[in-house]
Short mmCIF file of C-alpha atoms in Angstrom, two decimals:
data_model
loop_
_atom_site.label_atom_id
_atom_site.label_comp_id
_atom_site.label_asym_id
_atom_site.label_seq_id
_atom_site.Cartn_x
_atom_site.Cartn_y
_atom_site.Cartn_z
CA MET A 1 113.50 -55.08 -269.21
CA LYS A 2 113.08 -55.80 -265.53
CA VAL A 3 113.13 -52.99 -263.02
CA LYS A 4 114.51 -53.97 -259.67
CA VAL A 5 112.65 -53.10 -256.51
CA LYS A 6 115.60 -51.19 -255.12
CA ASP A 7 115.63 -49.00 -258.26
CA LEU A 8 111.95 -48.19 -257.76
CA VAL A 9 112.67 -47.23 -254.18
CA LYS A 10 115.46 -44.92 -255.33
CA ILE A 11 113.18 -43.26 -257.88
CA PHE A 12 110.47 -42.82 -255.24
CA ILE A 13 112.87 -41.27 -252.74
CA ILE A 14 114.33 -38.90 -255.36
CA SER A 15 110.81 -37.83 -256.41
CA LEU A 16 109.77 -37.29 -252.81
CA VAL A 17 112.86 -35.16 -252.12
CA TYR A 18 112.15 -33.10 -255.25
CA ILE A 19 108.53 -32.50 -254.26
CA CYS A 20 109.55 -31.44 -250.76
CA PHE A 21 112.16 -29.10 -252.19
CA ILE A 22 109.60 -27.43 -254.47
CA ALA A 23 107.09 -27.08 -251.62
CA LEU A 24 109.72 -25.59 -249.33
CA ALA A 25 110.81 -23.14 -251.99
CA ASN A 26 107.21 -22.02 -252.58
CA GLY A 27 106.71 -21.65 -248.84
CA GLN A 28 109.80 -19.51 -248.60
CA ASP A 29 108.60 -17.40 -251.51
CA ASN A 30 105.24 -16.85 -249.79
CA THR A 31 106.98 -15.96 -246.54
CA VAL A 32 109.19 -13.46 -248.35
CA ILE A 33 106.17 -11.89 -250.05
CA LYS A 34 104.29 -11.71 -246.73
CA ASN A 35 107.29 -10.18 -244.96
CA GLU A 36 107.72 -7.66 -247.75
CA GLU A 37 104.04 -6.68 -247.49
CA GLU A 38 104.28 -6.30 -243.72
CA SER A 39 107.45 -4.23 -244.02
CA LYS A 40 105.54 -1.74 -246.16
CA MET A 41 102.94 -1.20 -243.47
CA GLU A 42 102.99 1.77 -241.09
CA LYS A 43 101.07 2.57 -237.93
CA ALA A 44 99.06 5.60 -236.86
CA THR A 45 97.70 6.12 -233.35
CA PHE A 46 94.88 8.55 -232.54
CA ALA A 47 92.90 9.32 -229.39
CA GLY A 48 89.46 10.76 -230.03
CA GLY A 49 87.35 10.03 -226.98
CA CYS A 50 85.39 6.78 -226.86
CA PHE A 51 87.29 4.30 -229.01
CA TRP A 52 84.06 2.62 -230.11
CA CYS A 53 83.37 5.69 -232.25
CA MET A 54 86.90 5.87 -233.63
CA GLU A 55 87.14 2.41 -235.18
CA SER A 56 84.48 2.46 -237.89
CA PRO A 57 85.60 5.69 -239.67
CA PHE A 58 88.98 4.11 -240.44
CA GLN A 59 88.05 0.44 -240.75
CA GLU A 60 86.65 0.53 -244.27
CA LEU A 61 89.21 2.89 -245.81
CA ASP A 62 91.24 1.51 -248.71
CA GLY A 63 94.75 0.83 -247.56
CA VAL A 64 93.84 0.26 -243.91
CA LYS A 65 94.72 -3.27 -242.84
CA GLU A 66 93.71 -3.22 -239.17
CA VAL A 67 92.20 -0.94 -236.53
CA LEU A 68 92.61 -1.86 -232.87
CA ALA A 69 90.99 -0.21 -229.86
CA GLY A 70 93.22 0.21 -226.85
CA TYR A 71 94.90 2.38 -224.24
CA THR A 72 98.08 4.44 -224.45
CA GLY A 73 99.91 7.43 -223.04
CA GLY A 74 99.74 6.46 -219.38
CA HIS A 75 101.85 4.87 -216.67
CA LYS A 76 99.91 1.72 -215.73
CA GLU A 77 101.08 -1.54 -217.30
CA ASP A 78 98.42 -3.76 -218.88
CA PRO A 79 95.50 -1.57 -217.77
CA THR A 80 91.92 -2.83 -217.77
CA TYR A 81 88.95 -0.93 -219.14
CA GLU A 82 87.66 -0.31 -215.62
CA GLU A 83 91.01 1.15 -214.54
CA VAL A 84 91.28 3.45 -217.54
CA THR A 85 87.72 4.76 -217.30
CA ALA A 86 88.31 5.50 -213.62
CA GLY A 87 90.85 8.07 -214.81
CA LYS A 88 93.76 6.91 -212.63
CA THR A 89 96.10 5.30 -215.18
CA GLY A 90 97.05 8.31 -217.28
CA HIS A 91 96.01 6.38 -220.39
CA LEU A 92 93.75 7.66 -223.13
CA GLU A 93 91.29 5.55 -225.06
CA ALA A 94 92.78 5.33 -228.54
CA VAL A 95 92.87 3.42 -231.81
CA GLN A 96 95.96 2.11 -233.56
CA ILE A 97 95.76 1.82 -237.33
CA THR A 98 97.95 -0.36 -239.53
CA PHE A 99 97.97 1.05 -243.06
CA ASP A 100 99.72 0.83 -246.41
CA PRO A 101 101.16 4.29 -247.21
CA SER A 102 101.28 3.44 -250.90
CA ILE A 103 97.47 3.32 -250.90
CA ILE A 104 96.48 5.83 -248.22
CA THR A 105 98.75 8.50 -246.77
CA TYR A 106 99.21 9.55 -243.16
CA THR A 107 97.93 13.01 -244.09
CA GLU A 108 94.70 11.46 -245.36
CA LEU A 109 94.31 9.58 -242.09
CA LEU A 110 94.79 12.85 -240.21
CA ASP A 111 92.02 14.44 -242.27
CA VAL A 112 89.68 11.61 -241.26
CA PHE A 113 90.75 11.90 -237.62
CA TRP A 114 89.92 15.62 -237.31
CA ARG A 115 86.43 14.96 -238.69
CA GLN A 116 85.60 12.53 -235.86
CA ILE A 117 86.29 14.80 -232.88
CA ASN A 118 85.83 18.18 -231.25
CA PRO A 119 89.48 19.31 -231.20
CA THR A 120 88.68 22.34 -229.02
CA ASP A 121 87.49 20.35 -225.98
CA ILE A 122 90.26 19.90 -223.41
CA ARG A 123 88.15 18.03 -220.84
CA GLY A 124 86.98 15.05 -222.90
CA GLN A 125 84.74 14.34 -225.84
CA PHE A 126 81.00 14.94 -225.90
CA ALA A 127 79.24 12.97 -223.11
CA ASP A 128 82.49 11.34 -222.02
CA ARG A 129 84.38 13.56 -219.60
CA GLY A 130 87.82 13.13 -218.10
CA GLU A 131 91.50 12.92 -219.03
CA GLN A 132 91.02 9.45 -220.48
CA TYR A 133 88.77 10.88 -223.19
CA LYS A 134 91.01 13.72 -224.35
CA THR A 135 92.14 13.91 -227.97
CA ALA A 136 95.72 13.36 -229.13
CA VAL A 137 97.85 12.38 -232.09
CA PHE A 138 100.60 9.93 -231.09
CA TYR A 139 103.34 10.16 -233.72
CA HIS A 140 105.50 7.15 -234.64
CA SER A 141 108.23 9.12 -236.45
CA GLU A 142 109.53 12.63 -236.90
CA GLU A 143 107.84 12.70 -240.30
CA GLN A 144 104.49 11.89 -238.71
CA LYS A 145 105.12 14.61 -236.13
CA ARG A 146 105.79 17.15 -238.87
CA LEU A 147 102.72 16.16 -240.85
CA ALA A 148 100.50 16.21 -237.74
CA GLU A 149 101.70 19.68 -236.73
CA GLU A 150 101.16 20.98 -240.26
CA SER A 151 97.67 19.44 -240.36
CA LYS A 152 96.76 20.94 -236.99
CA GLU A 153 98.02 24.38 -238.01
CA LYS A 154 96.10 24.20 -241.28
CA LEU A 155 92.90 23.38 -239.41
CA GLN A 156 93.52 26.14 -236.85
CA THR A 157 93.94 28.82 -239.54
CA SER A 158 91.03 27.55 -241.64
CA GLY A 159 88.48 29.52 -239.63
CA LYS A 160 86.50 26.36 -238.89
CA PHE A 161 86.92 26.92 -235.14
CA GLN A 162 86.83 30.22 -233.28
CA VAL A 163 88.85 28.94 -230.32
CA ASP A 164 92.19 27.16 -230.02
CA ILE A 165 92.62 23.55 -231.07
CA VAL A 166 93.84 21.73 -227.96
CA THR A 167 94.55 18.27 -229.42
CA GLU A 168 98.05 17.29 -228.35
CA ILE A 169 100.72 15.90 -230.68
CA ILE A 170 102.96 13.64 -228.62
CA PRO A 171 105.35 10.71 -229.08
CA VAL A 172 103.81 7.25 -229.25
CA SER A 173 104.20 5.03 -226.20
CA ILE A 174 103.23 1.43 -225.47
CA PHE A 175 99.82 0.65 -226.93
CA TYR A 176 97.79 -1.83 -224.87
CA VAL A 177 95.11 -3.59 -226.89
CA ALA A 178 91.71 -3.36 -225.20
CA GLU A 179 89.58 -6.33 -224.20
CA ASP A 180 88.04 -8.42 -227.01
CA TYR A 181 84.50 -7.17 -226.43
CA HIS A 182 85.63 -3.64 -227.31
CA GLN A 183 87.12 -4.62 -230.67
CA ASP A 184 84.84 -3.87 -233.65
CA TYR A 185 82.11 -2.89 -231.21
CA TYR A 186 80.18 -1.13 -233.96
CA GLN A 187 79.81 -4.52 -235.67
CA LYS A 188 79.22 -6.65 -232.57
CA ALA A 189 76.52 -4.39 -231.11
CA PRO A 190 75.37 -2.13 -233.98
CA ILE A 191 72.11 -1.03 -232.38
CA ARG A 192 73.70 -0.05 -229.08
CA TYR A 193 76.61 1.57 -230.90
CA LYS A 194 74.39 3.75 -233.08
CA LEU A 195 72.30 4.86 -230.14
CA TYR A 196 75.40 5.63 -228.09
CA ARG A 197 77.00 7.57 -230.92
CA ALA A 198 73.88 9.67 -231.35
CA GLY A 199 73.04 9.93 -227.65
CA SER A 200 76.52 11.09 -226.68
CA GLY A 201 76.15 14.19 -228.86
CA ARG A 202 79.00 13.22 -231.17
CA GLU A 203 76.87 12.68 -234.27
CA THR A 204 74.99 15.96 -233.97
CA TYR A 205 78.23 17.88 -233.45
CA LEU A 206 79.99 16.27 -236.40
CA GLN A 207 77.08 16.81 -238.75
CA SER A 208 76.76 20.46 -237.75
CA THR A 209 80.52 21.08 -237.97
CA TRP A 210 81.44 19.24 -241.14
CA GLU A 211 79.52 19.35 -244.39
CA ASP A 212 81.16 16.14 -245.52
CA THR A 213 81.77 13.76 -242.62
CA THR A 214 83.67 10.53 -243.21
CA ASN A 215 81.79 7.30 -242.57
CA ASN A 216 79.49 8.99 -240.09
CA ASN A 217 76.17 7.97 -241.61
CA ASP A 218 75.82 5.08 -239.18
CA SER A 219 73.87 6.58 -236.31
CA GLN A 220 70.34 6.10 -237.63
CA PHE A 221 68.62 3.10 -236.09
CA GLU A 222 67.14 0.67 -238.60
CA LYS A 223 64.70 -1.75 -237.07
CA PRO A 224 65.57 -5.39 -237.80
CA SER A 225 63.13 -7.51 -239.79
CA ASP A 226 60.66 -9.79 -238.01
CA GLU A 227 62.80 -12.77 -238.99
CA GLU A 228 65.88 -11.20 -237.43
CA LEU A 229 63.95 -10.28 -234.28
CA LYS A 230 62.64 -13.83 -233.92
CA ASN A 231 66.24 -15.03 -233.95
CA THR A 232 67.38 -12.56 -231.28
CA LEU A 233 64.35 -12.28 -229.00
CA THR A 234 62.61 -14.92 -226.92
CA PRO A 235 59.06 -15.82 -228.04
CA LEU A 236 57.68 -13.81 -225.11
CA GLN A 237 59.80 -10.77 -225.93
CA PHE A 238 58.73 -10.91 -229.56
CA ASN A 239 55.05 -11.31 -228.63
CA VAL A 240 55.13 -8.37 -226.22
CA THR A 241 57.18 -5.91 -228.28
CA GLN A 242 55.88 -6.75 -231.76
CA SER A 243 52.33 -8.00 -231.14
CA CYS A 244 51.34 -5.87 -228.12
CA GLY A 245 51.24 -8.90 -225.86
CA THR A 246 51.19 -8.80 -222.05
CA GLU A 247 53.25 -10.97 -219.73
CA ARG A 248 51.93 -12.49 -216.52
CA ALA A 249 51.90 -10.34 -213.40
CA PHE A 250 54.29 -11.33 -210.59
CA ASP A 251 55.91 -13.80 -213.01
CA ASN A 252 58.30 -11.62 -214.94
CA GLU A 253 61.93 -10.62 -214.64
CA TYR A 254 61.87 -7.09 -213.21
CA TRP A 255 58.65 -6.60 -211.24
CA ASP A 256 60.56 -6.83 -207.95
CA ASN A 257 64.06 -5.87 -209.15
CA LYS A 258 65.57 -3.48 -206.60
CA LYS A 259 69.03 -3.06 -208.12
CA GLU A 260 70.30 0.36 -209.21
CA GLY A 261 70.60 0.98 -212.92
CA ILE A 262 68.60 1.83 -216.00
CA TYR A 263 66.11 -0.01 -218.20
CA VAL A 264 66.58 0.09 -221.97
CA ASP A 265 64.55 -1.14 -224.92
CA VAL A 266 65.25 -4.85 -225.47
CA VAL A 267 65.31 -4.34 -229.24
CA SER A 268 67.17 -1.05 -229.75
CA GLY A 269 68.90 -0.41 -226.43
CA GLU A 270 67.50 3.11 -226.22
CA PRO A 271 67.37 4.31 -222.57
CA LEU A 272 63.82 4.34 -221.19
CA PHE A 273 63.58 4.27 -217.39
CA SER A 274 65.71 4.55 -214.26
CA SER A 275 65.60 2.50 -211.07
CA LEU A 276 65.48 5.84 -209.23
CA ASP A 277 61.94 6.33 -210.55
CA LYS A 278 60.77 2.74 -209.99
CA PHE A 279 58.23 1.97 -207.29
CA ASP A 280 56.18 -0.98 -206.02
CA SER A 281 52.74 -0.47 -207.52
CA GLY A 282 51.39 -3.79 -206.24
CA THR A 283 50.39 -4.76 -209.77
CA GLY A 284 53.14 -7.32 -210.41
CA TRP A 285 54.70 -5.38 -213.28
CA PRO A 286 57.67 -2.98 -213.16
CA SER A 287 56.28 0.52 -212.63
CA PHE A 288 57.88 3.96 -212.92
CA THR A 289 56.78 7.50 -212.16
CA LYS A 290 58.46 8.96 -215.27
CA PRO A 291 60.71 8.08 -218.20
CA LEU A 292 64.46 8.50 -218.01
CA GLU A 293 64.49 9.95 -221.53
CA SER A 294 61.10 11.31 -222.53
CA ASP A 295 62.30 11.75 -226.12
CA ASN A 296 62.57 7.97 -226.40
CA ILE A 297 58.93 7.44 -225.39
CA LEU A 298 55.82 7.68 -227.56
CA GLU A 299 52.29 7.64 -226.15
CA LYS A 300 49.22 6.79 -228.21
CA GLU A 301 45.57 6.03 -227.59
CA ASP A 302 44.72 2.34 -227.23
CA LYS A 303 41.10 1.13 -227.56
CA SER A 304 41.86 -2.56 -227.96
CA LEU A 305 39.98 -3.72 -224.83
CA PHE A 306 36.78 -1.73 -225.38
CA THR A 307 38.13 1.06 -223.23
CA SER A 308 40.50 3.94 -223.80
CA ARG A 309 44.02 3.57 -222.44
CA THR A 310 47.35 5.23 -223.21
CA GLU A 311 49.83 2.85 -224.78
CA VAL A 312 53.57 3.45 -224.32
CA ARG A 313 55.97 2.59 -227.17
CA SER A 314 59.66 3.20 -227.72
CA LYS A 315 60.44 5.85 -230.31
CA ASN A 316 63.25 4.24 -232.31
CA ALA A 317 62.37 0.55 -232.17
CA ASP A 318 58.59 1.12 -232.02
CA SER A 319 58.36 -1.60 -229.38
CA HIS A 320 55.20 -2.00 -227.36
CA LEU A 321 56.28 -1.40 -223.76
CA GLY A 322 53.06 -1.19 -221.75
CA HIS A 323 50.65 1.57 -220.67
CA VAL A 324 50.68 4.70 -218.55
CA PHE A 325 47.99 5.48 -215.96
CA ASP A 326 47.25 8.52 -213.82
CA ASP A 327 47.10 6.66 -210.50
CA GLY A 328 50.79 6.85 -209.61
CA PRO A 329 52.51 8.52 -206.64
CA ALA A 330 53.96 12.00 -206.39
CA PRO A 331 55.60 13.92 -207.85
CA THR A 332 54.14 13.02 -211.27
CA GLY A 333 50.99 11.14 -210.29
CA LEU A 334 51.74 8.75 -213.17
CA ARG A 335 52.29 5.01 -213.30
CA TYR A 336 54.21 3.74 -216.28
CA CYS A 337 53.26 0.06 -216.12
CA MET A 338 55.79 -1.80 -218.27
CA ASN A 339 56.38 -5.35 -219.46
CA SER A 340 59.69 -6.79 -218.28
CA ALA A 341 59.93 -8.64 -221.61
CA ALA A 342 60.20 -5.30 -223.41
CA LEU A 343 63.08 -4.13 -221.24
CA ARG A 344 66.70 -4.95 -220.56
CA PHE A 345 68.25 -3.91 -217.25
CA VAL A 346 71.75 -2.38 -217.18
CA SER A 347 73.17 -2.19 -213.66
CA LYS A 348 75.01 0.95 -212.59
CA GLU A 349 78.25 -1.08 -212.49
CA ASP A 350 77.90 -1.86 -216.21
CA LEU A 351 76.76 1.53 -217.47
CA GLU A 352 80.19 2.65 -218.64
CA LYS A 353 81.05 -0.69 -220.21
CA GLU A 354 77.79 -0.89 -222.15
CA GLY A 355 77.92 2.66 -223.49
CA TYR A 356 75.61 4.39 -221.03
CA GLY A 357 78.32 6.18 -219.07
CA GLN A 358 76.48 9.50 -219.20
CA TYR A 359 74.00 8.10 -216.64
CA MET A 360 76.64 7.25 -214.03
CA LYS A 361 76.16 10.64 -212.40
CA LEU A 362 72.58 9.71 -211.49
CA PHE A 363 73.86 7.13 -209.00
CA GLU A 364 76.73 9.06 -207.44
#
């Protein structure tokens, strides 16, 4: 039996229409499922000081879909980080959490929140001072308000704190998502984040206040492997910090740097020296009269060149930095002669942004 061409065309068109119909139906089903899932989600908004430290405790919890860092509670539309940290917008640094209440409850999120903060501090959190760093629970419904007030009262009467809990419970307002570089900061800059979290005093406080902190075991610096360091450092930086090399005098990045700011370890980011203590030693290497943070400096005897010198290393990263000599100017009489390749300079304008805000006062 012969099949006419026009019959084949009809069969093809009918088949094509059927396939499109099935695909459309499946797409609609997927959209319905996605919309149903999204409709189940709820939001929670908490302010707990620096939002870098408030993301990670919630991020890995079962039932939490998303954690965003941002600004809320103020009067300025679309504020920038610089505006908020200046304390003139009325906004608080905060995190907004999208969660599935069938997996994790709002009360459980509140329990995690309290364990990340000092709820008795009305002027900020730890090293971060100012209205923008105050703590608050922003409720999205009357039910959240009730649960937050009950949770706060329970904590107040628990005897954990001998003074009043000052964390406010207030209605949610527009939440402005912070700049991209602030999102998931603990993952983007883990070394700097861990040092900031510990250096700000938050980690010590939480560990001394709570026997069982939630997701707080992330402040200890773990030195990257040599392979990882080779991928992140320049050959000169690796040679200096890991093999005790020395860069050329008068041919390095910071020997004549006169900008205001601090110098941190190029590997770990731990604060080491300040421009306020830098002087021109005439040697061609950056020289300082004293460390910015003496706890981040280790000194050890070095007999590598058939003479005894005092080597200077960073405490956490164990980077070779240089040597210290007793021919410096007053008031210490010391000359910390450092390799630029072992340092990274953070200007005073970037201190807050890079997590070293506690040193801003040095340059005021």
